[in-house]
Amino acid sequence: MPNQKNHKQALELPIFKIISQVATSLQIDAYVIGGFVRDYLLQQQVPVKDIDVVAIGDGIELANQVAKSLPLNTKVQIFKTYGTAMLLHNGIAIEFVGARKESYQTTSRNPEVKPGSLEDDQNRRDFTMNALALSLNTSNYGDLIDPFNGLKDLKSKRIITPLEPKITFSDDPLRMLRAIRFASQLQFKIDPICLDAINKNAERIKIITNERIVDELNKIL
């Protein structure tokens, strides 16, 4: 597993330079975050199917301007409810979102969303290994941003949440099933504190629709 702070070699796909250039022209910072970064650091030889980009600013505008820099007919799907946008490029689904912080009601997994910093956005991620980010900014292109020691958790094959597990799982109970899925797929161990929080929040799964539960279970099997 790569140890260095800078990982420019992870960003060899031309689309990353395009996003970087567009973000610079818009004077906003942008980062790759989530599964792409995790899988690269795990050195998993899997085809890239999706990339998540977080912008410190208007993620939808970034997506629109990136699409204009790509061949004609690149369409952007906008999901206003969640403040996200997605485009398809060379078979890769690229999702753009403005950095945000979230707060939840006890009766729903749909959050109230406010603009936030990169760390706010990393805070809201399900697990530390999925909160890892790579900079697309010209000043530190390829630098790993890891405020929660996600790289250390990857190396120790440990699944743990950025925030208190009871908060993370109560806010979005589907994450409990995601913990089990990642443990199964990656052969990782769920941290005992997380396991305890899963047991204590098991009843919260009732607020999740059956369709979402079945979808997550199918990914486990």
PDB file of C-alpha atoms in Angstrom:
ATOM      1  CA  MET A   1       0.000   0.000   0.000  1.00  0.00           C
ATOM      2  CA  PRO A   2       1.482   3.400  -1.000  1.00  0.00           C
ATOM      3  CA  ASN A   3       2.887   5.360   1.955  1.00  0.00           C
ATOM      4  CA  GLN A   4       3.747   8.737   0.468  1.00  0.00           C
ATOM      5  CA  LYS A   5       1.681  11.873   0.940  1.00  0.00           C
ATOM      6  CA  ASN A   6       1.446  12.677  -2.763  1.00  0.00           C
ATOM      7  CA  HIS A   7      -0.284  10.326  -5.180  1.00  0.00           C
ATOM      8  CA  LYS A   8      -0.197  12.049  -8.569  1.00  0.00           C
ATOM      9  CA  GLN A   9       0.122   8.631 -10.163  1.00  0.00           C
ATOM     10  CA  ALA A  10      -3.431   7.863  -9.036  1.00  0.00           C
ATOM     11  CA  LEU A  11      -4.684  10.740 -11.166  1.00  0.00           C
ATOM     12  CA  GLU A  12      -3.388   9.635 -14.563  1.00  0.00           C
ATOM     13  CA  LEU A  13      -6.802   9.605 -16.252  1.00  0.00           C
ATOM     14  CA  PRO A  14      -7.020  12.757 -18.432  1.00  0.00           C
ATOM     15  CA  ILE A  15     -10.385  13.660 -16.882  1.00  0.00           C
ATOM     16  CA  PHE A  16      -8.657  14.579 -13.617  1.00  0.00           C
ATOM     17  CA  LYS A  17      -6.540  17.272 -15.298  1.00  0.00           C
ATOM     18  CA  ILE A  18      -9.639  18.606 -17.020  1.00  0.00           C
ATOM     19  CA  ILE A  19     -11.522  18.848 -13.716  1.00  0.00           C
ATOM     20  CA  SER A  20      -8.475  20.508 -12.127  1.00  0.00           C
ATOM     21  CA  GLN A  21      -8.209  23.096 -14.894  1.00  0.00           C
ATOM     22  CA  VAL A  22     -11.925  23.897 -14.819  1.00  0.00           C
ATOM     23  CA  ALA A  23     -11.931  24.181 -11.007  1.00  0.00           C
ATOM     24  CA  THR A  24      -8.967  26.563 -11.224  1.00  0.00           C
ATOM     25  CA  SER A  25     -10.803  28.720 -13.769  1.00  0.00           C
ATOM     26  CA  LEU A  26     -13.820  28.845 -11.435  1.00  0.00           C
ATOM     27  CA  GLN A  27     -11.528  29.639  -8.476  1.00  0.00           C
ATOM     28  CA  ILE A  28     -12.802  26.735  -6.401  1.00  0.00           C
ATOM     29  CA  ASP A  29     -10.983  23.825  -4.793  1.00  0.00           C
ATOM     30  CA  ALA A  30     -11.857  20.292  -5.869  1.00  0.00           C
ATOM     31  CA  TYR A  31     -10.996  16.836  -4.555  1.00  0.00           C
ATOM     32  CA  VAL A  32     -11.523  13.203  -5.505  1.00  0.00           C
ATOM     33  CA  ILE A  33     -13.022  11.368  -2.545  1.00  0.00           C
ATOM     34  CA  GLY A  34     -14.455   8.002  -1.588  1.00  0.00           C
ATOM     35  CA  GLY A  35     -14.243   4.636  -3.297  1.00  0.00           C
ATOM     36  CA  PHE A  36     -11.831   5.608  -6.075  1.00  0.00           C
ATOM     37  CA  VAL A  37      -9.238   6.769  -3.539  1.00  0.00           C
ATOM     38  CA  ARG A  38      -9.839   3.765  -1.281  1.00  0.00           C
ATOM     39  CA  ASP A  39      -9.451   1.243  -4.099  1.00  0.00           C
ATOM     40  CA  TYR A  40      -6.303   2.935  -5.399  1.00  0.00           C
ATOM     41  CA  LEU A  41      -4.670   2.838  -1.964  1.00  0.00           C
ATOM     42  CA  LEU A  42      -5.670  -0.807  -1.579  1.00  0.00           C
ATOM     43  CA  GLN A  43      -4.006  -1.387  -4.965  1.00  0.00           C
ATOM     44  CA  GLN A  44      -7.103  -3.152  -6.181  1.00  0.00           C
ATOM     45  CA  GLN A  45      -6.878  -3.904  -9.884  1.00  0.00           C
ATOM     46  CA  VAL A  46     -10.493  -3.135 -10.662  1.00  0.00           C
ATOM     47  CA  PRO A  47     -11.911  -1.121 -13.571  1.00  0.00           C
ATOM     48  CA  VAL A  48     -12.858   2.439 -12.622  1.00  0.00           C
ATOM     49  CA  LYS A  49     -16.652   2.643 -12.796  1.00  0.00           C
ATOM     50  CA  ASP A  50     -17.352   5.775 -10.789  1.00  0.00           C
ATOM     51  CA  ILE A  51     -15.543   8.780  -9.382  1.00  0.00           C
ATOM     52  CA  ASP A  52     -16.792  11.161  -6.694  1.00  0.00           C
ATOM     53  CA  VAL A  53     -15.635  14.784  -6.826  1.00  0.00           C
ATOM     54  CA  VAL A  54     -16.297  17.239  -4.013  1.00  0.00           C
ATOM     55  CA  ALA A  55     -16.025  20.972  -4.689  1.00  0.00           C
ATOM     56  CA  ILE A  56     -15.613  23.707  -2.111  1.00  0.00           C
ATOM     57  CA  GLY A  57     -18.326  25.705  -3.788  1.00  0.00           C
ATOM     58  CA  ASP A  58     -20.878  24.935  -6.489  1.00  0.00           C
ATOM     59  CA  GLY A  59     -20.472  21.302  -7.514  1.00  0.00           C
ATOM     60  CA  ILE A  60     -23.230  21.540 -10.110  1.00  0.00           C
ATOM     61  CA  GLU A  61     -21.561  24.492 -11.832  1.00  0.00           C
ATOM     62  CA  LEU A  62     -18.270  22.586 -11.826  1.00  0.00           C
ATOM     63  CA  ALA A  63     -19.993  19.623 -13.496  1.00  0.00           C
ATOM     64  CA  ASN A  64     -21.590  21.860 -16.126  1.00  0.00           C
ATOM     65  CA  GLN A  65     -18.293  23.539 -16.981  1.00  0.00           C
ATOM     66  CA  VAL A  66     -16.418  20.216 -17.093  1.00  0.00           C
ATOM     67  CA  ALA A  67     -19.055  18.884 -19.509  1.00  0.00           C
ATOM     68  CA  LYS A  68     -18.437  21.887 -21.774  1.00  0.00           C
ATOM     69  CA  SER A  69     -14.741  20.958 -21.840  1.00  0.00           C
ATOM     70  CA  LEU A  70     -15.540  17.419 -23.007  1.00  0.00           C
ATOM     71  CA  PRO A  71     -16.704  16.252 -26.461  1.00  0.00           C
ATOM     72  CA  LEU A  72     -20.111  17.484 -27.580  1.00  0.00           C
ATOM     73  CA  ASN A  73     -23.079  15.424 -26.363  1.00  0.00           C
ATOM     74  CA  THR A  74     -21.703  15.062 -22.818  1.00  0.00           C
ATOM     75  CA  LYS A  75     -24.856  15.518 -20.771  1.00  0.00           C
ATOM     76  CA  VAL A  76     -25.099  16.444 -17.109  1.00  0.00           C
ATOM     77  CA  GLN A  77     -27.768  14.938 -14.885  1.00  0.00           C
ATOM     78  CA  ILE A  78     -28.673  17.290 -12.054  1.00  0.00           C
ATOM     79  CA  PHE A  79     -30.234  16.128  -8.796  1.00  0.00           C
ATOM     80  CA  LYS A  80     -31.313  19.378  -7.160  1.00  0.00           C
ATOM     81  CA  THR A  81     -32.703  17.675  -4.049  1.00  0.00           C
ATOM     82  CA  TYR A  82     -29.218  16.483  -3.125  1.00  0.00           C
ATOM     83  CA  GLY A  83     -27.239  19.279  -4.761  1.00  0.00           C
ATOM     84  CA  THR A  84     -25.361  16.810  -6.940  1.00  0.00           C
ATOM     85  CA  ALA A  85     -24.661  16.409 -10.634  1.00  0.00           C
ATOM     86  CA  MET A  86     -23.399  13.477 -12.667  1.00  0.00           C
ATOM     87  CA  LEU A  87     -21.919  13.002 -16.102  1.00  0.00           C
ATOM     88  CA  LEU A  88     -20.767   9.930 -17.998  1.00  0.00           C
ATOM     89  CA  HIS A  89     -17.308  10.043 -19.577  1.00  0.00           C
ATOM     90  CA  ASN A  90     -15.602   7.070 -21.230  1.00  0.00           C
ATOM     91  CA  GLY A  91     -17.876   4.688 -19.360  1.00  0.00           C
ATOM     92  CA  ILE A  92     -17.127   6.267 -15.973  1.00  0.00           C
ATOM     93  CA  ALA A  93     -19.897   7.892 -13.933  1.00  0.00           C
ATOM     94  CA  ILE A  94     -18.486  11.061 -12.357  1.00  0.00           C
ATOM     95  CA  GLU A  95     -20.531  12.621  -9.573  1.00  0.00           C
ATOM     96  CA  PHE A  96     -19.968  16.197  -8.435  1.00  0.00           C
ATOM     97  CA  VAL A  97     -21.156  17.633  -5.143  1.00  0.00           C
ATOM     98  CA  GLY A  98     -20.499  20.830  -3.243  1.00  0.00           C
ATOM     99  CA  ALA A  99     -18.844  20.220   0.132  1.00  0.00           C
ATOM    100  CA  ARG A 100     -21.538  20.122   2.774  1.00  0.00           C
ATOM    101  CA  LYS A 101     -22.430  19.367   6.344  1.00  0.00           C
ATOM    102  CA  GLU A 102     -25.526  17.406   7.226  1.00  0.00           C
ATOM    103  CA  SER A 103     -27.982  17.114  10.093  1.00  0.00           C
ATOM    104  CA  TYR A 104     -30.598  14.400  10.447  1.00  0.00           C
ATOM    105  CA  GLN A 105     -34.059  14.022  11.952  1.00  0.00           C
ATOM    106  CA  THR A 106     -34.648  10.819  13.923  1.00  0.00           C
ATOM    107  CA  THR A 107     -37.467   9.738  11.590  1.00  0.00           C
ATOM    108  CA  SER A 108     -35.578   9.961   8.299  1.00  0.00           C
ATOM    109  CA  ARG A 109     -32.222   9.226   6.662  1.00  0.00           C
ATOM    110  CA  ASN A 110     -32.660  12.264   4.388  1.00  0.00           C
ATOM    111  CA  PRO A 111     -30.475  15.023   5.827  1.00  0.00           C
ATOM    112  CA  GLU A 112     -30.783  18.779   6.037  1.00  0.00           C
ATOM    113  CA  VAL A 113     -27.843  20.077   4.052  1.00  0.00           C
ATOM    114  CA  LYS A 114     -25.735  23.237   4.431  1.00  0.00           C
ATOM    115  CA  PRO A 115     -22.583  24.333   2.565  1.00  0.00           C
ATOM    116  CA  GLY A 116     -19.423  23.273   4.363  1.00  0.00           C
ATOM    117  CA  SER A 117     -15.676  22.758   4.200  1.00  0.00           C
ATOM    118  CA  LEU A 118     -13.800  19.710   2.914  1.00  0.00           C
ATOM    119  CA  GLU A 119     -13.488  18.425   6.482  1.00  0.00           C
ATOM    120  CA  ASP A 120     -17.238  18.903   7.014  1.00  0.00           C
ATOM    121  CA  ASP A 121     -17.777  16.758   3.943  1.00  0.00           C
ATOM    122  CA  GLN A 122     -15.311  14.129   5.141  1.00  0.00           C
ATOM    123  CA  ASN A 123     -17.088  14.138   8.519  1.00  0.00           C
ATOM    124  CA  ARG A 124     -20.335  13.034   6.898  1.00  0.00           C
ATOM    125  CA  ARG A 125     -18.756  10.009   5.169  1.00  0.00           C
ATOM    126  CA  ASP A 126     -19.648   6.559   6.415  1.00  0.00           C
ATOM    127  CA  PHE A 127     -16.152   5.242   7.241  1.00  0.00           C
ATOM    128  CA  THR A 128     -12.657   6.680   7.551  1.00  0.00           C
ATOM    129  CA  MET A 129     -11.466   4.670   4.535  1.00  0.00           C
ATOM    130  CA  ASN A 130     -14.154   6.379   2.428  1.00  0.00           C
ATOM    131  CA  ALA A 131     -13.291   9.851   3.754  1.00  0.00           C
ATOM    132  CA  LEU A 132      -9.852   9.851   2.109  1.00  0.00           C
ATOM    133  CA  ALA A 133      -9.454  12.570  -0.527  1.00  0.00           C
ATOM    134  CA  LEU A 134      -6.916  13.458  -3.218  1.00  0.00           C
ATOM    135  CA  SER A 135      -6.434  17.098  -4.156  1.00  0.00           C
ATOM    136  CA  LEU A 136      -7.126  18.238  -7.718  1.00  0.00           C
ATOM    137  CA  ASN A 137      -5.798  21.736  -6.971  1.00  0.00           C
ATOM    138  CA  THR A 138      -2.719  22.972  -8.814  1.00  0.00           C
ATOM    139  CA  SER A 139      -0.932  23.967  -5.594  1.00  0.00           C
ATOM    140  CA  ASN A 140      -0.993  20.452  -4.123  1.00  0.00           C
ATOM    141  CA  TYR A 141      -2.204  18.211  -6.950  1.00  0.00           C
ATOM    142  CA  GLY A 142      -2.355  14.588  -5.816  1.00  0.00           C
ATOM    143  CA  ASP A 143      -1.861  15.266  -2.104  1.00  0.00           C
ATOM    144  CA  LEU A 144      -3.722  12.893   0.216  1.00  0.00           C
ATOM    145  CA  ILE A 145      -6.081  14.635   2.655  1.00  0.00           C
ATOM    146  CA  ASP A 146      -6.614  12.287   5.588  1.00  0.00           C
ATOM    147  CA  PRO A 147      -7.901  13.990   8.777  1.00  0.00           C
ATOM    148  CA  PHE A 148      -9.254  10.763  10.313  1.00  0.00           C
ATOM    149  CA  ASN A 149      -6.285   8.410   9.805  1.00  0.00           C
ATOM    150  CA  GLY A 150      -8.160   6.488   7.148  1.00  0.00           C
ATOM    151  CA  LEU A 151      -4.904   5.283   5.582  1.00  0.00           C
ATOM    152  CA  LYS A 152      -3.876   3.751   8.899  1.00  0.00           C
ATOM    153  CA  ASP A 153      -7.274   2.045   9.149  1.00  0.00           C
ATOM    154  CA  LEU A 154      -6.889   0.696   5.608  1.00  0.00           C
ATOM    155  CA  LYS A 155      -3.513  -0.779   6.488  1.00  0.00           C
ATOM    156  CA  SER A 156      -4.914  -2.417   9.618  1.00  0.00           C
ATOM    157  CA  LYS A 157      -8.044  -3.569   7.723  1.00  0.00           C
ATOM    158  CA  ARG A 158     -10.262  -1.758  10.201  1.00  0.00           C
ATOM    159  CA  ILE A 159     -13.748  -0.397   9.551  1.00  0.00           C
ATOM    160  CA  ILE A 160     -14.461   2.602  11.771  1.00  0.00           C
ATOM    161  CA  THR A 161     -16.524   5.772  11.372  1.00  0.00           C
ATOM    162  CA  PRO A 162     -15.115   9.336  11.230  1.00  0.00           C
ATOM    163  CA  LEU A 163     -17.539  10.454  13.959  1.00  0.00           C
ATOM    164  CA  GLU A 164     -18.922   8.573  16.945  1.00  0.00           C
ATOM    165  CA  PRO A 165     -20.382   5.341  15.479  1.00  0.00           C
ATOM    166  CA  LYS A 166     -23.664   5.764  17.338  1.00  0.00           C
ATOM    167  CA  ILE A 167     -24.125   9.143  15.605  1.00  0.00           C
ATOM    168  CA  THR A 168     -23.112   7.867  12.165  1.00  0.00           C
ATOM    169  CA  PHE A 169     -25.396   4.818  12.331  1.00  0.00           C
ATOM    170  CA  SER A 170     -28.320   6.595  13.944  1.00  0.00           C
ATOM    171  CA  ASP A 171     -28.166   9.337  11.292  1.00  0.00           C
ATOM    172  CA  ASP A 172     -28.174   6.827   8.434  1.00  0.00           C
ATOM    173  CA  PRO A 173     -28.878   3.227   9.511  1.00  0.00           C
ATOM    174  CA  LEU A 174     -28.099   1.915   6.024  1.00  0.00           C
ATOM    175  CA  ARG A 175     -24.450   2.429   6.946  1.00  0.00           C
ATOM    176  CA  MET A 176     -24.725  -0.523   9.332  1.00  0.00           C
ATOM    177  CA  LEU A 177     -25.342  -2.810   6.361  1.00  0.00           C
ATOM    178  CA  ARG A 178     -22.569  -1.069   4.432  1.00  0.00           C
ATOM    179  CA  ALA A 179     -20.154  -1.886   7.260  1.00  0.00           C
ATOM    180  CA  ILE A 180     -21.058  -5.554   6.933  1.00  0.00           C
ATOM    181  CA  ARG A 181     -20.744  -5.399   3.139  1.00  0.00           C
ATOM    182  CA  PHE A 182     -17.283  -3.845   3.228  1.00  0.00           C
ATOM    183  CA  ALA A 183     -16.147  -6.315   5.889  1.00  0.00           C
ATOM    184  CA  SER A 184     -17.280  -9.159   3.638  1.00  0.00           C
ATOM    185  CA  GLN A 185     -15.947  -7.778   0.358  1.00  0.00           C
ATOM    186  CA  LEU A 186     -12.584  -6.526   1.631  1.00  0.00           C
ATOM    187  CA  GLN A 187     -12.011  -9.104   4.374  1.00  0.00           C
ATOM    188  CA  PHE A 188     -11.794  -6.277   6.936  1.00  0.00           C
ATOM    189  CA  LYS A 189     -12.773  -6.259  10.600  1.00  0.00           C
ATOM    190  CA  ILE A 190     -15.508  -4.011  11.954  1.00  0.00           C
ATOM    191  CA  ASP A 191     -14.163  -2.099  14.953  1.00  0.00           C
ATOM    192  CA  PRO A 192     -15.688  -3.357  18.246  1.00  0.00           C
ATOM    193  CA  ILE A 193     -17.040   0.128  19.007  1.00  0.00           C
ATOM    194  CA  CYS A 194     -18.821   0.060  15.640  1.00  0.00           C
ATOM    195  CA  LEU A 195     -20.187  -3.421  16.290  1.00  0.00           C
ATOM    196  CA  ASP A 196     -21.590  -2.259  19.608  1.00  0.00           C
ATOM    197  CA  ALA A 197     -23.212   0.757  17.926  1.00  0.00           C
ATOM    198  CA  ILE A 198     -24.713  -1.508  15.249  1.00  0.00           C
ATOM    199  CA  ASN A 199     -26.274  -3.703  17.927  1.00  0.00           C
ATOM    200  CA  LYS A 200     -27.664  -0.696  19.785  1.00  0.00           C
ATOM    201  CA  ASN A 201     -29.067   0.930  16.626  1.00  0.00           C
ATOM    202  CA  ALA A 202     -30.458  -2.217  14.991  1.00  0.00           C
ATOM    203  CA  GLU A 203     -34.047  -1.001  15.401  1.00  0.00           C
ATOM    204  CA  ARG A 204     -33.226   2.108  13.355  1.00  0.00           C
ATOM    205  CA  ILE A 205     -33.068  -0.005  10.195  1.00  0.00           C
ATOM    206  CA  LYS A 206     -36.871   0.283  10.130  1.00  0.00           C
ATOM    207  CA  ILE A 207     -36.656   3.801   8.693  1.00  0.00           C
ATOM    208  CA  ILE A 208     -34.921   2.432   5.574  1.00  0.00           C
ATOM    209  CA  THR A 209     -37.074   1.404   2.633  1.00  0.00           C
ATOM    210  CA  ASN A 210     -37.207  -2.295   1.790  1.00  0.00           C
ATOM    211  CA  GLU A 211     -35.784  -1.551  -1.655  1.00  0.00           C
ATOM    212  CA  ARG A 212     -32.626   0.022  -0.215  1.00  0.00           C
ATOM    213  CA  ILE A 213     -32.180  -2.826   2.257  1.00  0.00           C
ATOM    214  CA  VAL A 214     -32.570  -5.478  -0.450  1.00  0.00           C
ATOM    215  CA  ASP A 215     -30.143  -3.604  -2.700  1.00  0.00           C
ATOM    216  CA  GLU A 216     -27.506  -3.527   0.041  1.00  0.00           C
ATOM    217  CA  LEU A 217     -28.067  -7.194   0.925  1.00  0.00           C
ATOM    218  CA  ASN A 218     -27.628  -8.170  -2.730  1.00  0.00           C
ATOM    219  CA  LYS A 219     -24.249  -6.424  -2.723  1.00  0.00           C
ATOM    220  CA  ILE A 220     -23.217  -8.465   0.319  1.00  0.00           C
ATOM    221  CA  LEU A 221     -24.208 -11.804  -1.234  1.00  0.00           C
TER     222      LEU A 221
END
